[in-house]
Amino acid sequence: MPLSTSSSNAAAARPGGPGGPGGLTRGTWLLFALTALLLTGVELVSNYGFNHISAIQRRTVRDIGEARRLRSAPPGQPATALFAGNSLMLHGIDVERLQSGVSAEMRPTFLPVESTYYHDFYYGLENLLRHGMRPQYVILCLGPTFMVSTQIRGEYSAHYLFDAQGIVEYVRETHTHPTEASSLLFAHFSAFYGGRKEMRSYLLTRLIPGFFEMIKRLTYRHGIVPNDAELSRDFEVRLRALRDLCARYGARFIYVIMPSRQAGEDATLEAGIRTGVPVLLPVRNFSLPKDYYIDEFHLNEKGAAVFSDALAGCLSRLVRSGHASPTACDGRNAAAVGGTDTSRIP
């Protein structure tokens, strides 16, 4: 009997015995290895696979890379200029027309990122500038409600636009809830977590063509625009912040009001005068007929041609004048100041 008990205890205590610590450790390490392999595979697919199959994602990553490589032009050459904006810029600017119209003064590079707002671009630009981007001009093209919004594009911006320092600064500035803050930080280091919503959207679009266009039409509402006093105050703060950010790295900041059928342009122009930031209104909002728009927000090809010609003229005059006036292009008085006279548009 004692021999049987001793033998049983010895087997239980043996490191490699059934149920012993050795067996548990091997199983745990195997689980860790499989999990690490799975996560690595998911990250590789997210980093390379999604970029390969999605044209929008591929374009965004390419444009961010081109912006990162921007440097000042040599003396005597047209200045380098980064045009950043959301889908309003993507649809509202005819790239070839604008490049042709400002070829003597600027060499534009474009960075359109859909569904983005002021904070996306402030911290995105800060990241690019902090890591070596050096354009001579930074030109932000947004509508008024996007400029004063407190939203960001969540985890996507945290991964593709912000750096870790920018996320910390954003969290402090906006008093972001700790749960959301940890989500942003995790997304910054994980391509899958940062882009999972876009992957889901891509799959839904492939499975149900036109799904998101239908949702947009059903749920569309104009943004709520604060009164002029609140708008002007918010714009002053944000225009100064962007002006000072760009100035720290030797760039001049210009803000372009994109046609978006939104109010707020008067307060924006007044904020430009008070801050000394060039605020350009090439075409007054609501002045273009509805058949110049794809939907309630975005210009179509015909609208983009009109706007791009007007913007090119505004920028050329602004550069040639030595930035003498912060309102070098005011579409409210097109004939006098040089914006597009929309009364002549058929």
mmCIF file of C-alpha atoms in Angstrom, residues 158-160 164 183-194:
data_model
loop_
_atom_site.group_PDB
_atom_site.id
_atom_site.type_symbol
_atom_site.label_atom_id
_atom_site.label_comp_id
_atom_site.label_asym_id
_atom_site.label_seq_id
_atom_site.Cartn_x
_atom_site.Cartn_y
_atom_site.Cartn_z
ATOM 1 C CA ALA A 158 -5.038 57.031 -35.509
ATOM 2 C CA HIS A 159 -3.248 54.476 -37.694
ATOM 3 C CA TYR A 160 -2.721 56.276 -40.997
ATOM 4 C CA ALA A 164 1.658 58.292 -31.089
ATOM 5 C CA SER A 183 -8.678 52.246 -28.708
ATOM 6 C CA LEU A 184 -6.903 54.995 -30.678
ATOM 7 C CA LEU A 185 -3.500 54.005 -29.313
ATOM 8 C CA PHE A 186 -4.097 50.330 -30.104
ATOM 9 C CA ALA A 187 -5.252 51.254 -33.624
ATOM 10 C CA HIS A 188 -2.075 53.254 -34.182
ATOM 11 C CA PHE A 189 0.021 50.098 -33.822
ATOM 12 C CA SER A 190 -2.381 47.665 -35.519
ATOM 13 C CA ALA A 191 -3.231 47.906 -39.219
ATOM 14 C CA PHE A 192 -6.148 45.505 -38.750
ATOM 15 C CA TYR A 193 -7.680 47.412 -35.844
ATOM 16 C CA GLY A 194 -7.077 50.759 -37.537
#
